[in-house]
CSV table of C-alpha atoms in Angstrom, one decimal:
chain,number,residue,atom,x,y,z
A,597,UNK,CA,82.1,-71.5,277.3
A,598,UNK,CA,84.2,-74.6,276.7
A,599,UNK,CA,83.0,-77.5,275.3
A,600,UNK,CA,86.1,-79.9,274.7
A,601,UNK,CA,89.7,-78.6,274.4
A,602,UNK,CA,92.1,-81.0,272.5
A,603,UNK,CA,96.0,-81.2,272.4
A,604,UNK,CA,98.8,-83.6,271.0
A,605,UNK,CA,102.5,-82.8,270.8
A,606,UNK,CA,102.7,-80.3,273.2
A,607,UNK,CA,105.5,-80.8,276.3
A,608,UNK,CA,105.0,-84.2,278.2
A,609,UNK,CA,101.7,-84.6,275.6
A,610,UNK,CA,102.3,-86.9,272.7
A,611,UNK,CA,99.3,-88.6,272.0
A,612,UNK,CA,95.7,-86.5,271.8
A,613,UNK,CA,94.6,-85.4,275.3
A,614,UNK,CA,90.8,-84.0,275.2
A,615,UNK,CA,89.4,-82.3,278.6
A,616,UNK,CA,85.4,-83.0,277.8
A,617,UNK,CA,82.8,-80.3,279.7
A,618,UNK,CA,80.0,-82.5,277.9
A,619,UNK,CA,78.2,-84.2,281.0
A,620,UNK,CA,77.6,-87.7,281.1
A,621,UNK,CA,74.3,-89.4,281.5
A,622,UNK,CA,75.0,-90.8,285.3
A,623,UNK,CA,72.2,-91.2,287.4
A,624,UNK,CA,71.3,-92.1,291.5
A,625,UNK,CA,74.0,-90.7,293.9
A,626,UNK,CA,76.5,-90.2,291.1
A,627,UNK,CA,74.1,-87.5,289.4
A,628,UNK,CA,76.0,-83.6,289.4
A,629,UNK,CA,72.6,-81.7,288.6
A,630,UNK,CA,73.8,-78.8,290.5
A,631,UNK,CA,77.1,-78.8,288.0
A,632,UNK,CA,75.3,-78.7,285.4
A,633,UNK,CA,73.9,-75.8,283.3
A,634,UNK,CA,71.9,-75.8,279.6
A,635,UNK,CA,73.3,-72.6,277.4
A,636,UNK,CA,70.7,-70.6,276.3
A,637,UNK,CA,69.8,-72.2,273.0
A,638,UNK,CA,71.4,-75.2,273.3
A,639,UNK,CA,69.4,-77.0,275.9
A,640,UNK,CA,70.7,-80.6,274.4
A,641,UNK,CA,74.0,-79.5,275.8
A,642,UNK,CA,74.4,-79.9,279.3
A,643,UNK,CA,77.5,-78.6,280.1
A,644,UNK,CA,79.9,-79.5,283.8
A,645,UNK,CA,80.3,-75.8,285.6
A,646,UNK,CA,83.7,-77.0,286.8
A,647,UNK,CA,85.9,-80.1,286.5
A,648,UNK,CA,88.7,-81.9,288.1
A,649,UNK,CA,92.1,-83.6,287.0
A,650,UNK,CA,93.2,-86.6,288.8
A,651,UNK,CA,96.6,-88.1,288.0
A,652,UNK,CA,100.0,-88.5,289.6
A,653,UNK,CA,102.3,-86.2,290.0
A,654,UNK,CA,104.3,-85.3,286.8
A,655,UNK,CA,101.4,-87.3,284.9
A,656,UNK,CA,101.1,-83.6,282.4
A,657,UNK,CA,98.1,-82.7,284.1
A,658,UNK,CA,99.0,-78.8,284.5
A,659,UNK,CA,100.3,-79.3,281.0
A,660,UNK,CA,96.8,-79.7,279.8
A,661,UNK,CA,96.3,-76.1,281.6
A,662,UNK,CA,99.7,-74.7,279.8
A,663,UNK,CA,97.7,-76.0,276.1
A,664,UNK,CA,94.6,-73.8,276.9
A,665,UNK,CA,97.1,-71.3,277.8
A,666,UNK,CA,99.2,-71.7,274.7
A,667,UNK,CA,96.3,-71.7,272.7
A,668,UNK,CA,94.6,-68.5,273.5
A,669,UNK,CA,97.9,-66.8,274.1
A,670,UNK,CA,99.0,-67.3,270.1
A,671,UNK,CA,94.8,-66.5,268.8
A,672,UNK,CA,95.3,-63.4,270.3
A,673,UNK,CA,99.6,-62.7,269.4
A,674,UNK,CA,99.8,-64.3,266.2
A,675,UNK,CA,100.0,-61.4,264.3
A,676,UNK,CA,102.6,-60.1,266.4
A,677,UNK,CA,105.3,-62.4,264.7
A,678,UNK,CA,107.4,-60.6,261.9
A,679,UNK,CA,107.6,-62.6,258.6
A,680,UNK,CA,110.0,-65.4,258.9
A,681,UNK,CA,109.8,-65.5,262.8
A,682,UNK,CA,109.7,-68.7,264.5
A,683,UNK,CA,106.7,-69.6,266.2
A,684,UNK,CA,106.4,-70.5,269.9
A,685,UNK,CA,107.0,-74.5,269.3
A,686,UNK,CA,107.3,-76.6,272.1
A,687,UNK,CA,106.5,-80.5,270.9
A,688,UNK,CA,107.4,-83.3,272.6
A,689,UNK,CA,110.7,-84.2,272.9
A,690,UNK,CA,110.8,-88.0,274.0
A,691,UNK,CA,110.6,-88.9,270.3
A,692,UNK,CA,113.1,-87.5,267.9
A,693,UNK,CA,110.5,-87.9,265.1
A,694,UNK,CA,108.0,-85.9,267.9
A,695,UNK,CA,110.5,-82.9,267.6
A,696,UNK,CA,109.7,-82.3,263.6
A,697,UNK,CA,105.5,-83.0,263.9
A,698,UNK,CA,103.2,-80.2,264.3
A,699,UNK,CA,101.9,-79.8,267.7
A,700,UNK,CA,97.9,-79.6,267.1
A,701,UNK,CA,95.2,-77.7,269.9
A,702,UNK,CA,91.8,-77.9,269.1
A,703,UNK,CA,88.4,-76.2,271.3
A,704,UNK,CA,85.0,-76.8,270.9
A,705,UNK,CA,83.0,-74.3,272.6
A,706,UNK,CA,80.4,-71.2,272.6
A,707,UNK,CA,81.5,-68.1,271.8
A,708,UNK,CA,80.0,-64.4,273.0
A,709,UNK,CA,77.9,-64.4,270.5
A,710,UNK,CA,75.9,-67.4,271.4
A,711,UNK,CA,77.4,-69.2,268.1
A,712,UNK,CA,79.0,-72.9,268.9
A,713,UNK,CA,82.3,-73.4,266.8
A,714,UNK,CA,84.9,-75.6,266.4
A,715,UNK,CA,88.7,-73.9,266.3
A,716,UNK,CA,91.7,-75.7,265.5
A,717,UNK,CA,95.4,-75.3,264.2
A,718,UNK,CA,99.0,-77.4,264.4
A,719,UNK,CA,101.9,-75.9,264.0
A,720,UNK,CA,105.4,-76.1,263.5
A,721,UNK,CA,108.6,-74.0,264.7
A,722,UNK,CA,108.3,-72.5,261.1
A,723,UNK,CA,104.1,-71.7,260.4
A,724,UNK,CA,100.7,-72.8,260.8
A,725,UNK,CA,100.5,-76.0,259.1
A,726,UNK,CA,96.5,-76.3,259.3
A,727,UNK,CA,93.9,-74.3,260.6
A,728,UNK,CA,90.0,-74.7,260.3
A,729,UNK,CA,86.9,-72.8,261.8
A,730,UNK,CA,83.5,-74.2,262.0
A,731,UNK,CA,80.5,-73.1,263.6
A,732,UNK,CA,77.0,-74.5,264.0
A,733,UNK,CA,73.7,-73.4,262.5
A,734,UNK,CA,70.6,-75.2,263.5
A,735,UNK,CA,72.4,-78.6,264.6
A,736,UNK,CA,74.3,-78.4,261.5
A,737,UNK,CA,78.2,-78.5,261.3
A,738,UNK,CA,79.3,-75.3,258.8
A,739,UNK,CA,82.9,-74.9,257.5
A,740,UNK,CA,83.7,-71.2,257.9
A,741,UNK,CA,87.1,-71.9,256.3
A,742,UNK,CA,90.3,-74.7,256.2
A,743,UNK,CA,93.6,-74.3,255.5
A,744,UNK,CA,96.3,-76.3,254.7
A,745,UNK,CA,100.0,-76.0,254.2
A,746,UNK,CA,100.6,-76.2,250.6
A,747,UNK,CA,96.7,-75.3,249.1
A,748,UNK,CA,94.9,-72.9,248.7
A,749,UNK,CA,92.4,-72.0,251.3
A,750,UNK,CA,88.8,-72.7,251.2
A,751,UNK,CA,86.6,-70.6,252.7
A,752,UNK,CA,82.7,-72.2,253.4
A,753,UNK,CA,79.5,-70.5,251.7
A,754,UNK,CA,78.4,-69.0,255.4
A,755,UNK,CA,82.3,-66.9,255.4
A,756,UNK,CA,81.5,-62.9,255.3
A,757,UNK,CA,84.1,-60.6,253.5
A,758,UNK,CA,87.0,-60.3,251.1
A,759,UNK,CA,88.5,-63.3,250.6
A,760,UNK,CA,91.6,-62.8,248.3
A,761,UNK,CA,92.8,-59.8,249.9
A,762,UNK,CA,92.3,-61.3,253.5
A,763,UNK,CA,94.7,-64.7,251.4
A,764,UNK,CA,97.2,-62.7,250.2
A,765,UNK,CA,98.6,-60.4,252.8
A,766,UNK,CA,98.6,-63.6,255.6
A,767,UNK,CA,101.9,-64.9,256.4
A,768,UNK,CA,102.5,-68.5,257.0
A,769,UNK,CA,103.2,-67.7,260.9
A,770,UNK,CA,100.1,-66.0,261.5
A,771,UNK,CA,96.5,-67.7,261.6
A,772,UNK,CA,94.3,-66.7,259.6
A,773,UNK,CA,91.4,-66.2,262.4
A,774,UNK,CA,93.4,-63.2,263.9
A,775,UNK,CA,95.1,-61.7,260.9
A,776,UNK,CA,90.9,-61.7,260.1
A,777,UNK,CA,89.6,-60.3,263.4
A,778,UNK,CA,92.7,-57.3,263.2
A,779,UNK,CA,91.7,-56.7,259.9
A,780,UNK,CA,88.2,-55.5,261.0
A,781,UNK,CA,86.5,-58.9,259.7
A,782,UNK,CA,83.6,-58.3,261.9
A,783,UNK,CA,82.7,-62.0,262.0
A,784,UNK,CA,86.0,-63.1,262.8
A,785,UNK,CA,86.5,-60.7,265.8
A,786,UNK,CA,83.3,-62.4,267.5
A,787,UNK,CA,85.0,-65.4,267.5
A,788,UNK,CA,88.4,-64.0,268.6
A,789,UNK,CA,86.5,-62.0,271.1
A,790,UNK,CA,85.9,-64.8,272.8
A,791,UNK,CA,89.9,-65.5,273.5
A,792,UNK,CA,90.4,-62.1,274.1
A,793,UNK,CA,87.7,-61.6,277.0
A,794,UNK,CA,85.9,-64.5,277.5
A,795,UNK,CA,88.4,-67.4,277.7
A,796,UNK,CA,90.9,-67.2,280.8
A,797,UNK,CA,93.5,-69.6,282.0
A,798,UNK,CA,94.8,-68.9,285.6
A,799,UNK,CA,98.5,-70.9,286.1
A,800,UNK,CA,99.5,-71.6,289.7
A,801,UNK,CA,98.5,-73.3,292.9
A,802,UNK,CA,98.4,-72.5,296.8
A,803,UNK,CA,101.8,-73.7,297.6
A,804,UNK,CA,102.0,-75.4,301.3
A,805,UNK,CA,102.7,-73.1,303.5
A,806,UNK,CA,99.4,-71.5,302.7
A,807,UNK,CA,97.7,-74.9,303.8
A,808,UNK,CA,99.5,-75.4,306.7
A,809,UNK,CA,98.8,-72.5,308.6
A,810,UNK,CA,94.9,-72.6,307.5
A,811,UNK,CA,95.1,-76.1,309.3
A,812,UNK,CA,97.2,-74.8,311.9
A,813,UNK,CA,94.7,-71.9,312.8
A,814,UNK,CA,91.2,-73.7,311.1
A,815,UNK,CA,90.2,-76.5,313.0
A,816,UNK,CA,87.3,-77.3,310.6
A,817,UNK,CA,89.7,-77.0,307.6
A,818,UNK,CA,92.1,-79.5,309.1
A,819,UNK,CA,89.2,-82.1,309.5
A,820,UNK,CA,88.1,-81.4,306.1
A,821,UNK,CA,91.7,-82.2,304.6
A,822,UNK,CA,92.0,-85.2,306.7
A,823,UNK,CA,88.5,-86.4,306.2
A,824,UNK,CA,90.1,-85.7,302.1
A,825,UNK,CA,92.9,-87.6,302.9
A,826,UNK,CA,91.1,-90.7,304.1
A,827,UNK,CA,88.6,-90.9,301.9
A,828,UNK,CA,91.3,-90.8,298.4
A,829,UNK,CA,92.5,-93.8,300.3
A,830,UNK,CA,96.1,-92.6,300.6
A,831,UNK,CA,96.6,-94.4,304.1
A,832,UNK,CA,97.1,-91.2,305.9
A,833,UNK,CA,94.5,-90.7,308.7
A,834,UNK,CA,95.7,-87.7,310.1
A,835,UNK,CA,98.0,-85.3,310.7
A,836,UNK,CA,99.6,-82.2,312.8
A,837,UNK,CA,100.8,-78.8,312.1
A,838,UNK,CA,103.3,-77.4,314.1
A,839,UNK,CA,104.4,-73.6,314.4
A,840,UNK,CA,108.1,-73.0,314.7
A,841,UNK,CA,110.3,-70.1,315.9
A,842,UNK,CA,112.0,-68.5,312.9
A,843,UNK,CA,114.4,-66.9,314.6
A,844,UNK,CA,116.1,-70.4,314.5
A,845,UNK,CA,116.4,-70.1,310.5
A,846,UNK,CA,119.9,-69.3,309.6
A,847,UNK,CA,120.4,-67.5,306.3
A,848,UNK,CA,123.2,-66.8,303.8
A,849,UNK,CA,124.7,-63.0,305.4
A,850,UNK,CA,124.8,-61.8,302.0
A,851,UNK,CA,120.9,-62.6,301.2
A,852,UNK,CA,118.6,-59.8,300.5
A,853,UNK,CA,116.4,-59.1,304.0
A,854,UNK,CA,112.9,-59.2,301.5
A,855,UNK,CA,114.3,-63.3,301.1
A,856,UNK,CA,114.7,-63.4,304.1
A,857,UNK,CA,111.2,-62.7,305.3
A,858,UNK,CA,109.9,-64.2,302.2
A,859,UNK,CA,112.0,-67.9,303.4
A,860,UNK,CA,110.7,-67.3,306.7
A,861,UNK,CA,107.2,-66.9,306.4
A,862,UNK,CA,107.2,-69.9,304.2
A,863,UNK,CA,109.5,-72.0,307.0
A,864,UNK,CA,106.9,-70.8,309.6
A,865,UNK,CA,105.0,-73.8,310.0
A,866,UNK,CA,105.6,-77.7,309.3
């Protein structure tokens, strides 16, 4: 489960972004209890059950989703890349001097084996830059191993299994954790496990037309989305849905009929 997730240089994200599941101590009506759970073990941890993302829109906010994505999607493909590949690089580009700085994604979180740890890497178009794994044993902040562009890497006392061998056949555009875990470095795959079937980043949203005819046909959920509306203070207090006849629609003659019906039962309602 996620702890914090961290990102900086990634898209419209310069500075460092961190998403924190950590509740605060709030107290009286602003008190969550039922959004809160204690992991087994960890019971000085209470940890949000879900969280939302307020900003405006093109603030980056489904760029902090795209991160997490990004993040799991190269601890599981790393090792996919070829030697002298480029990596999957996308900085931000507002800032020349943006365009030549590793992007950097960090999570804090517990993994399937009931272990907390703290994952991170930057990058570059080129290779992994740095890349660190600690876990915690009995409160206590462990290195598992760090490496950085230019030494050797250090692996911490609490590491299991060959550690030269392991160092010498990584390439630079690989990390280290999943060149470990697809090696059969059992302590590595519990931690890539994780990314592979406990971590999971679902990209989208119910576009409109979905809304509008659920408030065209669901009383109830029009009142709701009003009552929304009113209370986020956006000076609208309410509003209609309307169906229309889509035979009206007029269409390009050489658009495919599938389109067609798709346009259509998007245009259905307004």
């Amino acid at each position: 489960m996620i702890i914090k997730f961290s990102a900086a240089n990634f898209r419209s994200i310069y500075e460092k972004v961190t998403l924190d599941m950590l509740a605060t101590k709030l107290t009286g009506k602003e008190a969550t209890i039922s959004n809160l759970f204690h992991p087994s073990g960890y019971k000085s941890l209470p940890i949000l059950k879900s969280a939302v993302i307020y900003g405006a829109n093109a603030s980056g906010k489904s760029n902090i989703l795209k991160a997490m994505d990004f993040f799991r999607e190269f601890i599981v493909n790393s090792t996919n890349l070829k030697f002298g590949e480029p990596l999957p690089y996308e900085p931000f580009r507002l800032f020349n001097h943006a365009t030549v700085e590793p992007s950097s994604f960090e999570m804090d979180f517990i993994a399937r084996d009931n272990v907390r740890y703290v994952y991170g890497f930057k990058i570059t178009a080129e290779e992994v830059v740095e890349e660190y794994l600690y876990s915690f044993t009995s409160r206590k902040k462990s290195e598992l191993f760090v490496r950085k562009k230019g030494e050797k890497i250090h692996f911490g006392s609490l590491f299991k299994g060959e550690q030269k061998v392991l160092e010498d056949q990584l390439l630079n555009n690989n990390l280290l954790l999943s060149k470990a875990a697809n090696s059969n470095y059992e302590q590595m795959q519990k931690v890539y496990t994780y990314f592979t079937r406990g971590f999971h980043v679902v990209l989208g949203s119910l576009n409109d037309s979905f809304s509008m005819k659920k408030s065209f046909e669901d009383t109830s959920f029009k009142k709701y989305i009003a009552d929304f509306l009113k209370v986020a203070d956006t000076g609208i207090e309410a509003f209609e849905v309307m169906k229309q006849d889509i035979g009206d629609l007029k269409f390009p003659n050489d658009m495919p009929q599938a389109f067609r019906e798709k346009l259509a039962k998007r245009s259905a309602y307004k």
